XYZ file of C-alpha atoms in Angstrom:
762
model
C 27.124 -18.337 45.235
C 29.757 -15.734 44.374
C 32.523 -18.294 44.729
C 30.606 -20.703 42.546
C 30.092 -18.045 39.904
C 33.800 -17.190 39.900
C 34.777 -20.843 39.533
C 32.117 -21.421 36.890
C 33.222 -18.360 34.956
C 36.890 -19.418 35.144
C 36.045 -22.972 34.190
C 33.965 -21.878 31.254
C 36.675 -19.510 30.022
C 39.042 -22.472 29.932
C 36.804 -25.058 28.345
C 33.597 -23.802 26.797
C 33.807 -23.473 23.054
C 37.208 -25.132 23.001
C 36.649 -28.818 22.891
C 37.283 -30.707 19.771
C 37.453 -34.420 20.018
C 37.906 -36.599 17.059
C 38.228 -40.040 18.533
C 39.313 -42.282 15.778
C 40.503 -45.841 15.605
C 38.868 -49.129 14.835
C 35.319 -47.945 15.530
C 35.577 -44.455 16.911
C 32.528 -42.953 15.236
C 29.773 -42.048 17.632
C 29.279 -40.098 20.841
C 31.801 -39.947 23.678
C 31.054 -38.487 27.087
C 33.345 -37.307 29.871
C 33.853 -34.807 32.696
C 36.631 -32.256 32.742
C 37.669 -31.209 36.248
C 39.216 -27.818 36.995
C 39.668 -26.495 40.541
C 37.179 -28.989 41.930
C 34.483 -28.110 39.399
C 33.244 -30.674 36.858
C 31.742 -30.013 33.463
C 30.084 -32.775 31.453
C 30.709 -32.779 27.707
C 29.820 -35.092 24.848
C 31.777 -35.336 21.609
C 30.141 -36.560 18.437
C 32.552 -38.107 15.916
C 31.818 -38.592 12.227
C 33.919 -40.096 9.451
C 33.451 -39.799 5.712
C 35.939 -40.996 3.086
C 38.662 -41.278 5.713
C 38.182 -37.715 6.923
C 37.034 -37.165 10.483
C 34.945 -34.311 11.807
C 33.512 -33.704 15.249
C 31.057 -31.595 17.179
C 30.539 -31.235 20.892
C 27.752 -30.770 23.418
C 28.042 -28.964 26.756
C 24.588 -29.378 28.344
C 25.255 -27.040 31.260
C 26.086 -24.238 28.849
C 23.261 -25.007 26.422
C 25.725 -25.889 23.641
C 24.597 -28.643 21.245
C 26.324 -29.789 18.059
C 29.026 -27.113 18.077
C 31.391 -27.764 15.120
C 35.092 -28.240 15.854
C 38.052 -27.243 13.710
C 40.629 -29.981 13.312
C 40.672 -33.710 14.015
C 43.300 -36.332 13.117
C 44.159 -39.894 14.147
C 47.478 -41.721 13.735
C 48.538 -45.013 15.371
C 45.500 -45.150 17.621
C 46.208 -41.651 18.963
C 43.762 -38.821 18.502
C 45.094 -35.293 18.194
C 42.893 -32.209 18.150
C 44.236 -28.700 17.795
C 42.658 -25.277 17.510
C 44.886 -22.294 16.822
C 41.915 -19.987 17.221
C 41.097 -21.323 20.675
C 44.714 -22.115 21.577
C 43.989 -25.647 22.669
C 45.264 -29.147 22.077
C 43.900 -32.554 22.945
C 45.820 -35.826 22.651
C 44.049 -39.077 23.528
C 44.642 -42.790 23.060
C 41.813 -45.140 22.188
C 41.769 -48.185 24.454
C 38.800 -50.453 23.735
C 35.728 -48.392 24.730
C 37.669 -45.632 26.484
C 39.517 -42.616 25.243
C 42.228 -41.513 27.684
C 44.054 -38.269 27.104
C 45.253 -34.833 28.107
C 43.547 -31.563 27.339
C 45.840 -28.511 27.174
C 45.069 -24.817 27.005
C 46.957 -21.679 27.928
C 49.845 -23.742 29.356
C 47.640 -25.850 31.602
C 47.181 -29.636 31.235
C 44.097 -31.500 32.416
C 43.390 -35.263 32.357
C 40.367 -35.837 30.161
C 38.996 -39.351 29.739
C 35.862 -40.302 27.829
C 33.561 -43.279 27.517
C 31.699 -44.195 24.361
C 27.952 -43.851 24.782
C 24.863 -44.112 22.641
C 23.249 -40.791 21.842
C 19.557 -41.557 21.743
C 17.247 -39.462 19.620
C 13.613 -39.123 20.680
C 10.871 -41.151 19.024
C 10.856 -44.136 16.695
C 13.820 -43.527 14.389
C 12.438 -45.893 11.770
C 9.403 -43.696 11.047
C 10.588 -40.284 9.727
C 10.602 -39.979 5.950
C 13.927 -39.635 4.189
C 15.176 -36.329 2.899
C 14.776 -37.648 -0.649
C 11.131 -38.561 -0.043
C 10.308 -35.116 1.277
C 12.170 -33.433 -1.579
C 10.066 -35.386 -4.076
C 6.916 -34.078 -2.414
C 8.221 -30.504 -2.487
C 9.020 -30.899 -6.202
C 5.318 -31.481 -6.932
C 4.870 -27.707 -6.774
C 6.030 -26.990 -10.322
C 4.637 -23.526 -11.008
C 6.808 -20.426 -10.848
C 5.703 -17.533 -8.677
C 6.830 -13.980 -8.057
C 7.781 -14.775 -4.465
C 9.543 -17.906 -3.241
C 9.043 -19.699 0.048
C 12.333 -18.153 1.179
C 10.903 -14.701 0.468
C 8.153 -15.271 3.023
C 10.070 -17.220 5.672
C 13.565 -15.805 5.622
C 14.540 -14.225 8.882
C 14.197 -10.442 8.605
C 17.598 -8.903 8.017
C 16.773 -6.337 10.694
C 14.292 -6.766 13.538
C 13.415 -6.202 17.217
C 14.707 -2.659 17.688
C 15.066 -1.281 21.211
C 16.440 1.978 22.594
C 18.654 2.295 25.675
C 17.179 4.120 28.683
C 19.556 7.074 28.202
C 18.599 7.302 24.527
C 22.204 7.144 23.325
C 22.027 3.673 21.758
C 19.656 1.526 19.801
C 19.883 -2.246 19.624
C 18.476 -4.599 17.026
C 18.808 -8.076 15.611
C 20.722 -8.499 12.369
C 21.359 -11.569 10.225
C 25.040 -12.255 9.533
C 26.601 -14.106 6.595
C 26.095 -17.443 8.401
C 22.399 -16.832 8.969
C 22.793 -16.151 12.684
C 20.502 -13.513 14.180
C 22.913 -11.520 16.328
C 22.084 -8.558 18.553
C 23.784 -5.322 17.456
C 24.212 -2.124 19.467
C 24.567 1.184 17.613
C 25.786 4.499 19.033
C 23.295 7.098 17.784
C 25.872 9.905 17.958
C 28.793 8.234 16.194
C 26.987 5.564 14.186
C 29.480 2.974 15.459
C 28.114 -0.557 15.779
C 29.211 -3.567 17.822
C 27.929 -7.117 18.203
C 26.628 -7.468 21.744
C 25.219 -11.015 21.512
C 26.350 -13.662 19.037
C 23.687 -16.258 18.316
C 25.209 -19.728 18.223
C 23.617 -23.167 17.919
C 20.643 -22.374 20.140
C 18.365 -19.500 19.234
C 18.197 -16.259 21.194
C 14.469 -16.229 21.941
C 14.135 -12.668 23.250
C 16.267 -9.830 24.604
C 15.858 -6.421 26.254
C 17.809 -3.573 27.862
C 18.257 -3.660 31.619
C 19.636 -0.229 32.443
C 22.178 1.377 30.128
C 24.958 -1.155 30.639
C 23.368 -4.573 30.277
C 21.401 -6.606 27.751
C 19.429 -9.590 29.035
C 18.384 -12.503 26.833
C 16.777 -15.942 27.021
C 17.770 -19.212 25.357
C 16.541 -22.779 25.560
C 18.175 -25.950 24.283
C 16.940 -27.235 20.950
C 13.396 -26.001 21.546
C 12.877 -27.771 24.894
C 11.475 -24.545 26.463
C 13.719 -24.792 29.528
C 14.677 -21.140 29.147
C 17.858 -19.894 30.830
C 18.821 -16.288 31.491
C 21.946 -14.693 30.014
C 23.480 -11.231 30.238
C 25.920 -9.254 28.115
C 27.362 -5.756 28.090
C 26.505 -3.581 25.059
C 30.064 -4.048 23.739
C 29.771 -7.855 24.003
C 31.918 -8.268 27.115
C 30.872 -10.139 30.262
C 28.497 -12.324 28.261
C 27.614 -15.044 30.750
C 24.871 -17.445 31.614
C 23.207 -16.106 34.742
C 21.204 -19.250 35.564
C 23.470 -22.275 34.870
C 21.168 -24.755 36.564
C 20.445 -28.092 34.932
C 16.845 -28.855 33.901
C 15.663 -25.514 35.239
C 13.261 -23.098 33.563
C 13.412 -19.324 34.034
C 10.445 -16.981 33.884
C 10.639 -13.190 34.092
C 8.745 -11.608 36.981
C 9.768 -7.954 37.494
C 12.624 -6.157 35.746
C 12.927 -3.612 38.611
C 13.323 -0.620 36.329
C 14.745 1.600 39.074
C 17.391 -0.943 40.147
C 20.130 -1.079 37.464
C 21.799 -4.235 38.808
C 18.971 -6.567 39.766
C 15.730 -8.064 38.534
C 13.283 -10.654 39.804
C 12.865 -14.001 38.083
C 11.126 -17.276 38.853
C 12.800 -20.700 38.631
C 11.876 -24.297 39.357
C 15.455 -24.820 40.551
C 14.818 -26.656 43.825
C 11.656 -28.514 42.815
C 10.929 -29.085 39.136
C 7.210 -28.831 39.842
C 7.343 -25.487 41.677
C 8.415 -21.982 40.675
C 9.992 -19.727 43.289
C 11.027 -16.059 42.978
C 14.664 -14.961 43.099
C 16.388 -11.616 43.031
C 19.296 -11.968 40.630
C 22.371 -9.830 40.055
C 22.468 -9.317 36.289
C 26.254 -8.876 36.270
C 27.400 -11.834 38.360
C 24.394 -14.165 38.493
C 24.296 -14.123 42.298
C 20.794 -15.069 43.423
C 18.686 -14.697 46.551
C 15.457 -16.623 47.067
C 12.643 -14.245 48.006
C 9.858 -16.650 48.946
C 9.406 -20.385 49.375
C 6.905 -22.419 47.386
C 6.699 -25.587 49.461
C 3.535 -27.532 48.697
C 3.171 -29.294 45.320
C -0.463 -30.018 46.175
C -1.329 -26.322 46.514
C 1.477 -24.611 44.582
C 1.934 -20.888 44.217
C 1.215 -20.155 40.568
C 2.044 -16.448 40.406
C 3.789 -13.637 42.280
C 3.133 -9.874 42.195
C 5.970 -7.539 43.200
C 5.757 -3.771 43.485
C 8.228 -1.351 41.904
C 10.557 -1.692 44.897
C 10.759 -5.471 44.546
C 8.524 -6.200 47.537
C 6.227 -9.213 47.191
C 2.700 -7.878 47.669
C 0.507 -10.736 46.487
C 0.767 -14.353 45.416
C -1.760 -16.699 43.824
C -2.055 -20.280 45.011
C -3.548 -23.085 42.943
C -6.079 -25.093 44.951
C -7.349 -28.507 43.890
C -6.002 -27.785 40.425
C -9.036 -25.623 39.622
C -9.302 -22.684 42.043
C -7.017 -19.694 42.507
C -6.561 -18.243 45.981
C -5.131 -14.714 45.991
C -3.176 -13.791 49.138
C -2.475 -10.086 49.683
C 0.155 -8.776 52.101
C -1.145 -6.823 55.082
C 1.425 -4.031 55.351
C 0.660 -3.525 59.031
C 1.267 -7.142 60.067
C 3.494 -8.215 57.133
C 1.348 -11.339 56.901
C -0.365 -12.588 53.759
C -4.145 -12.815 54.023
C -6.651 -14.440 51.687
C -8.134 -11.721 49.461
C -10.465 -13.888 47.366
C -10.884 -17.202 45.589
C -11.437 -17.345 41.829
C -11.030 -19.867 39.032
C -9.477 -19.971 35.565
C -12.420 -18.349 33.793
C -13.753 -15.953 36.424
C -10.823 -14.182 38.013
C -8.926 -10.969 38.613
C -5.316 -9.895 38.755
C -3.186 -6.900 39.670
C -1.993 -5.028 36.580
C -0.034 -2.440 38.547
C -0.078 -0.572 41.828
C -1.555 2.915 41.734
C 1.248 5.253 42.725
C -0.815 8.382 42.027
C -2.184 8.159 45.576
C -0.509 8.039 48.972
C -2.561 5.002 49.930
C -0.333 1.921 49.426
C -3.209 -0.519 48.859
C -4.570 1.140 45.700
C -4.023 -0.866 42.518
C -5.269 -1.360 38.979
C -7.090 -4.668 38.629
C -8.169 -6.485 35.486
C -11.220 -8.576 36.246
C -14.294 -10.345 34.913
C -15.684 -11.224 38.342
C -18.792 -9.101 37.801
C -18.930 -9.091 33.998
C -18.594 -11.348 30.986
C -15.703 -9.362 29.489
C -12.533 -8.281 31.262
C -12.603 -4.725 32.591
C -10.131 -2.527 34.475
C -10.743 -0.537 37.621
C -8.858 0.983 40.519
C -9.279 -1.118 43.615
C -8.609 -0.946 47.338
C -6.852 -4.251 48.013
C -7.098 -3.896 51.782
C -10.799 -3.067 51.898
C -11.592 -5.249 48.865
C -13.706 -2.681 47.046
C -13.858 -1.116 43.588
C -12.931 2.581 43.532
C -13.306 3.624 39.893
C -13.931 1.867 36.591
C -11.277 2.675 33.983
C -12.494 0.538 31.085
C -15.690 -1.444 30.614
C -17.380 -2.583 27.432
C -20.093 -5.111 26.642
C -18.480 -6.059 23.322
C -14.712 -5.994 23.783
C -12.435 -7.268 26.543
C -9.533 -5.044 27.500
C -6.150 -6.469 26.546
C -3.581 -4.186 28.132
C -3.070 -0.945 30.027
C 0.199 1.023 30.066
C 1.155 3.341 32.911
C 3.841 6.011 32.789
C 6.888 6.262 35.022
C 7.405 8.310 38.159
C 8.602 11.156 35.941
C 4.952 11.787 34.900
C 3.414 10.653 38.167
C 2.365 7.195 36.948
C -0.544 8.434 34.833
C -2.288 6.065 32.411
C -0.831 6.477 28.925
C -3.104 4.181 26.934
C -5.092 0.975 26.949
C -5.816 -1.469 24.176
C -8.518 -3.965 23.301
C -8.985 -6.465 20.515
C -12.132 -6.900 18.495
C -11.855 -7.608 14.795
C -8.578 -5.647 14.998
C -6.445 -4.422 17.863
C -7.198 -0.862 18.906
C -5.056 1.461 21.025
C -6.879 4.193 22.963
C -4.518 6.955 24.174
C -5.371 8.494 27.551
C -2.545 10.811 28.652
C -1.930 14.117 26.908
C 1.490 12.907 25.764
C 0.189 9.749 24.101
C -2.795 11.513 22.571
C -0.254 13.800 20.911
C 1.998 10.920 19.848
C -0.767 8.750 18.387
C -2.294 11.714 16.569
C 1.063 12.203 14.852
C 1.461 8.487 14.157
C -1.977 8.022 12.637
C -1.537 11.135 10.536
C 1.630 9.637 9.043
C 0.730 5.944 8.860
C -3.049 5.950 8.541
C -5.034 3.045 9.986
C -2.222 0.523 10.125
C -1.489 -1.183 13.430
C 0.923 1.090 15.323
C 2.829 0.079 18.440
C 5.233 2.054 20.620
C 7.774 -0.621 21.578
C 10.490 1.241 23.421
C 11.465 4.736 24.533
C 14.167 6.515 26.482
C 13.677 7.685 30.061
C 13.233 11.296 28.957
C 10.482 10.189 26.547
C 11.917 12.124 23.640
C 12.821 9.150 21.414
C 10.435 6.323 20.589
C 10.840 3.041 18.704
C 7.634 2.593 16.700
C 6.506 -0.518 14.833
C 4.024 -0.211 11.955
C 2.312 -3.236 10.405
C -0.902 -4.491 8.797
C -2.372 -7.613 7.273
C -0.235 -6.920 4.184
C 2.909 -5.577 5.890
C 5.203 -7.650 8.119
C 6.461 -4.523 9.795
C 8.654 -1.431 9.598
C 10.529 0.056 12.570
C 10.903 3.822 12.971
C 12.731 6.088 15.395
C 10.388 8.948 16.257
C 12.045 12.067 17.662
C 9.315 13.898 19.556
C 11.001 17.326 20.011
C 11.889 17.463 16.308
C 8.682 15.722 15.209
C 10.826 13.630 12.840
C 10.781 9.992 11.733
C 13.759 7.861 10.771
C 13.143 4.467 9.211
C 15.282 1.913 11.030
C 14.393 -1.302 9.288
C 11.804 -2.896 7.033
C 11.479 -6.505 8.125
C 10.715 -7.854 4.637
C 11.338 -5.001 2.169
C 11.242 -7.306 -0.872
C 7.538 -8.079 -0.337
C 5.358 -5.454 -1.982
C 2.224 -4.618 -0.001
C 0.167 -4.399 -3.182
C 1.003 -8.057 -3.918
C -0.260 -9.282 -0.562
C -3.798 -10.465 0.189
C -6.229 -8.760 2.552
C -7.337 -10.527 5.735
C -11.080 -9.957 6.074
C -12.902 -10.249 9.430
C -15.999 -12.454 9.185
C -18.717 -13.795 11.466
C -21.342 -16.504 11.080
C -23.878 -18.382 13.161
C -23.070 -21.872 14.380
C -25.525 -24.744 14.142
C -26.528 -24.187 17.776
C -26.985 -20.437 17.412
C -23.658 -18.986 18.607
C -21.985 -16.084 16.833
C -18.551 -17.244 15.680
C -15.884 -14.802 14.519
C -12.868 -15.378 12.323
C -10.945 -14.268 9.245
C -10.847 -15.182 5.568
C -7.866 -14.360 3.354
C -8.656 -14.633 -0.347
C -6.187 -14.819 -3.247
C -6.606 -12.540 -6.228
C -8.342 -15.314 -8.171
C -11.252 -15.275 -5.719
C -11.535 -11.519 -6.056
C -12.086 -12.107 -9.783
C -15.114 -14.311 -9.055
C -13.186 -17.546 -9.447
C -13.788 -20.307 -6.919
C -10.521 -21.294 -5.247
C -9.206 -24.100 -3.016
C -9.500 -23.505 0.730
C -7.125 -24.286 3.597
C -8.951 -24.405 6.927
C -6.380 -23.395 9.550
C -7.607 -23.969 13.151
C -5.500 -22.280 15.813
C -3.820 -23.995 18.747
C -4.644 -23.711 22.417
C -7.495 -24.282 22.315
C -8.663 -22.390 25.424
C -8.033 -18.667 25.730
C -6.123 -18.443 22.438
C -7.462 -16.748 19.312
C -6.512 -15.811 15.783
C -5.952 -12.092 15.223
C -5.914 -9.681 12.326
C -2.455 -8.927 10.984
C 0.364 -10.190 8.809
C 0.725 -13.997 8.873
C 3.522 -15.446 6.740
C 1.896 -18.784 5.939
C -1.434 -17.175 5.100
C 0.242 -14.834 2.602
C 2.233 -17.756 1.172
C -0.965 -19.741 0.625
C -2.683 -16.752 -0.997
C 0.267 -16.282 -3.353
C -0.294 -19.879 -4.542
C -4.000 -19.356 -5.133
C -5.355 -20.795 -1.866
C -7.820 -19.107 0.469
C -7.218 -19.472 4.212
C -10.005 -19.655 6.787
C -9.222 -18.984 10.460
C -12.080 -19.627 12.885
C -12.176 -18.488 16.504
C -14.265 -21.457 17.590
C -15.914 -21.717 21.026
C -13.334 -21.803 23.796
C -11.227 -19.148 22.072
C -10.136 -16.119 24.105
C -11.132 -12.476 23.717
C -14.888 -12.967 23.396
C -15.852 -13.227 27.051
C -15.957 -15.967 29.641
C -19.322 -17.385 28.502
C -17.923 -18.026 25.026
C -14.756 -19.516 26.452
C -16.644 -21.764 28.888
C -18.768 -22.962 25.974
C -15.677 -24.880 24.885
C -15.484 -26.941 28.073
C -15.852 -30.671 27.339
C -16.116 -29.837 23.618
C -12.578 -30.619 22.448
C -12.920 -32.654 19.294
C -16.698 -32.172 19.334
C -18.568 -28.821 19.117
C -15.230 -27.078 18.521
C -14.982 -29.171 15.354
C -18.610 -28.350 14.493
C -17.684 -24.641 14.528
C -14.904 -25.306 12.018
C -17.276 -27.210 9.741
C -19.826 -24.400 9.975
C -17.095 -21.936 9.035
C -16.207 -23.956 5.933
C -19.883 -24.119 4.943
C -20.153 -20.340 5.425
C -17.125 -19.695 3.185
C -18.544 -21.999 0.509
C -21.926 -20.260 0.712
C -20.287 -16.919 -0.093
C -19.226 -18.243 -3.491
C -15.502 -18.004 -2.788
C -14.574 -21.662 -2.446
C -14.424 -24.780 -4.615
C -16.102 -27.204 -2.199
C -14.284 -30.165 -3.748
C -10.885 -28.685 -2.851
C -10.811 -28.082 0.891
C -7.794 -29.004 3.047
C -7.323 -28.722 6.796
C -4.015 -27.826 8.433
C -3.266 -26.963 12.056
C -0.609 -27.009 14.767
C -0.766 -28.163 18.392
C -4.496 -28.373 19.252
C -4.978 -27.318 15.628
C -3.271 -30.604 14.757
C -5.873 -32.508 16.778
C -8.579 -30.491 15.030
C -7.030 -31.443 11.696
C -6.953 -35.156 12.467
C -10.391 -35.185 14.063
C -11.858 -33.306 11.091
C -10.537 -35.993 8.750
C -12.165 -38.624 10.973
C -15.475 -36.869 11.668
C -16.324 -35.454 8.224
C -14.000 -37.103 5.687
C -16.276 -36.011 2.844
C -15.495 -32.349 3.549
C -11.683 -32.471 3.240
C -9.419 -33.730 0.491
C -6.231 -33.829 2.634
C -4.702 -32.659 5.907
C -1.467 -31.493 7.524
C -0.801 -32.237 11.200
C 1.958 -30.018 12.656
C 3.150 -30.810 16.230
C -0.420 -31.894 16.851
C -2.046 -33.557 19.833
C -3.351 -36.964 18.746
C -3.991 -38.819 21.994
C -5.688 -37.076 24.918
C -4.601 -39.837 27.303
C -0.959 -39.401 26.269
C -1.336 -35.643 26.608
C -2.578 -36.008 30.168
C 0.413 -38.218 30.975
C 2.621 -35.329 29.822
C 1.405 -33.220 32.752
C 4.564 -33.710 34.804
C 6.996 -31.283 36.412
C 5.618 -27.748 36.363
C 2.513 -28.959 34.494
C 1.532 -31.513 37.127
C -0.403 -28.942 39.168
C -2.762 -28.370 36.241
C -4.035 -31.923 35.868
C -7.412 -31.000 37.359
C -7.658 -28.014 35.036
C -7.139 -30.409 32.137
C -9.818 -32.753 33.435
C -12.277 -29.871 33.858
C -11.645 -28.282 30.481
C -11.019 -31.425 28.419
C -12.200 -34.720 29.895
C -11.689 -36.796 33.017
C -10.595 -40.347 32.115
C -11.775 -41.550 35.535
C -15.347 -40.661 34.572
C -16.627 -43.652 32.533
C -18.741 -41.525 30.194
C -15.973 -38.985 29.612
C -13.475 -41.817 29.129
C -15.576 -42.959 26.174
C -15.662 -39.436 24.738
C -11.934 -39.020 25.306
C -11.324 -42.212 23.353
C -13.642 -41.134 20.548
C -11.941 -37.747 20.083
C -8.333 -38.993 20.337
C -7.323 -39.314 16.662
C -4.495 -41.763 17.391
C -7.072 -44.203 18.739
C -9.248 -43.780 15.652
C -6.622 -43.396 12.969
C -8.061 -46.404 11.148
C -10.829 -44.023 10.057
C -8.414 -41.652 8.312
C -8.234 -42.380 4.617
C -7.339 -39.003 3.117
C -3.718 -38.050 2.337
C -1.941 -36.778 5.441
C 1.384 -35.011 6.056
C 2.751 -35.121 9.621
C 5.385 -32.687 10.944
C 7.034 -32.847 14.370
C 9.818 -31.304 16.459
C 11.643 -34.124 18.239
C 12.288 -32.106 21.413
C 8.711 -30.890 21.785
C 7.980 -30.684 25.548
C 4.277 -29.931 25.097
C 3.277 -32.580 22.586
C 5.741 -35.449 22.735
C 6.939 -36.979 19.497
C 5.330 -40.296 20.475
C 1.921 -38.809 19.638
C 2.957 -38.110 16.046
C 4.578 -41.555 15.898
C 1.273 -43.158 16.910
C -0.573 -41.611 13.969
C 2.119 -42.420 11.414
C 2.581 -46.007 12.573
C -1.159 -46.736 12.622
C -1.672 -45.507 9.088
C 1.430 -47.152 7.669
C 0.443 -50.448 9.289
C -2.721 -50.200 7.183
C -0.725 -49.654 4.022
C -1.312 -45.881 3.805
C 1.791 -43.889 2.945
C 2.187 -40.943 5.331
C 5.084 -38.546 4.743
C 6.589 -37.676 8.122
C 8.993 -34.772 8.694
C 10.943 -34.750 11.980
C 13.573 -32.207 13.014
C 15.842 -33.121 15.909
C 16.790 -29.538 16.808
C 13.213 -28.299 17.134
C 10.479 -28.271 19.739
C 6.850 -27.153 19.676
C 7.041 -25.459 16.291
C 10.071 -24.876 14.090
C 12.311 -21.908 14.909
C 15.288 -22.477 12.604
C 14.959 -20.711 9.274
C 16.176 -23.635 7.153
C 13.678 -25.973 8.816
C 10.777 -23.575 8.285
C 11.626 -23.231 4.608
C 11.847 -26.986 4.133
C 8.567 -27.426 6.010
C 6.632 -25.024 3.781
C 8.191 -26.232 0.549
C 7.093 -29.739 1.468
C 3.657 -28.512 2.472
C 3.206 -26.600 -0.792
C 4.159 -29.682 -2.786
C 1.651 -31.707 -0.759
C -1.101 -29.147 -1.391
C -0.208 -28.905 -5.083
C -0.617 -32.667 -5.349
C -4.083 -32.671 -3.786
C -5.625 -29.215 -4.270
C -4.636 -28.380 -7.839
């Protein structure tokens, strides 16, 4: 592996970010693909050639490196010979076009390499005839004619400063900062000198997350165009040695254990050897050298999770049985063999939060469990003897969400736990965190306060403060000095007093269940004026919930005079296993009833103009949107379907690769098409199969690379309605997946949506 990494690194230094091909002759426009060979290593690249008014431009793709659509500097063509030069990258390419081949020489740093390409067809996902034109969507956006204090850009611009972290030694802070090109780079700042350096440049693909690993390395994740095949990258704080650590094609990386006490290694999971199975690897964060730690061999009973202790020793794994049961195997430290600890399922289960290092007994651990209760609780547990030792948190109303344990420096004591009811609540336990949170609440009141990062000495803390009206402000809290330094306000141009309050609500469903949710009312409603309503069902649907806090789209809608209703319908998480199980076999049915009951509740409070109700949701929320328009068309005036499921049969077919093991889970929670009665229900609640019943105006939005809900599902809805003569505006972005991540796409999306709502709700 070391030799491969050296070759790969050398190869990439020669070719990555240096290829510019402008293949031009009779018909040179299009995509050209080839392999460049250096020292026995091959790298596939595609070059995309465009021509406009006799001027040629080109971009290139390097799939192995996650590079897509990278713009190139200079392209010219004379006498059937293509010449590409880049002074910045010190390269030159000269190629001759011969029918459907481009044969040439690539030169860099005094080295020449044969580089021949073949013209290919670059196929975009979905039916390319269906998406609406840019002009059509702009006309819809222009229907919002009123002028407001805050623009769409004001709500959806990337924060200039965000995601602050502190290095373990406390000498540096890192954060994301928008540059003049709109890229969200990662900056490292020396707290003593104030000197800053770019550690990670964001290029075509978005940096999804990053964190410190020791004092000398930053780790980050990227996928390709939203396909969710995340790869692991590493960079030094000064930007050097920035390399891809997992350059494996069609492989997804998941984080398992960062191994805080090992500065050079961490544990990840990859489906490298079998796309259906994840296996754990110990990876060197400087070189990318990997070592497989355990084999996951059986696709029929795959291992679905691994638990490592602080030393990187695998102590337990969870195996999926029959697609519906979870078998937990714990390691007997005397025999070094894994033994079955218990069998659970997706709704009644337990899991190791952390090992209890406050005792000498190696089998003590903190477990989160609902095996003996409706809500999740935490207790210390003897894994060897399989018995509860002490209950740490138990409540009949709220399920625990998280527990945080200190480091060895303070003998692994519990610092705090948190739970979520109407709002998230942090309960400090240790003396240190009782002191810290007392200080924080004294300064910031009852806002949501989170400690995100701290140095090893626990003298400096990165604190994030937010609320339903505040996107968030980062502070550096110096404990010895009891001082606060504001690091960055995520959206300083938005005044809290102009934002709308998110109000927790509850109501009784038609079959007697207590349903919780939130209503956000614009100022017009607070002045006793009935306002239009946007029902906004969340995705999931199982185990997910809406939460109190700042939501950009909700504040945008309120600023335009719309109320937003968010309902945690049956099946949602956080309200106990009985409430979640009540959603089984109710997709598109009782789940939709809960939404209707929520709308009726909001209308009954006198807030809402019942003739101006829209429904808009994403993912499962998209299915809920479409099914609502089918089931109760009299209730809604229009709808917006965003990356929404429309065909439950198609969705089941999408359970391939790593999702294949969960087919039975899908059949148990949703419906089993092999059961004749459930097949009928599945057909009835698949909007794409009943789209002839949709008559209200509909806007459809889709990411072309969506791996969860394929673009074909959106195509089915649009095609069905257009075949019936109903105009359906359809926005597709070919660099997005399951939800838009690029700022310019988000802004276009919401401008179009506001124009659509203005047309039908005003």
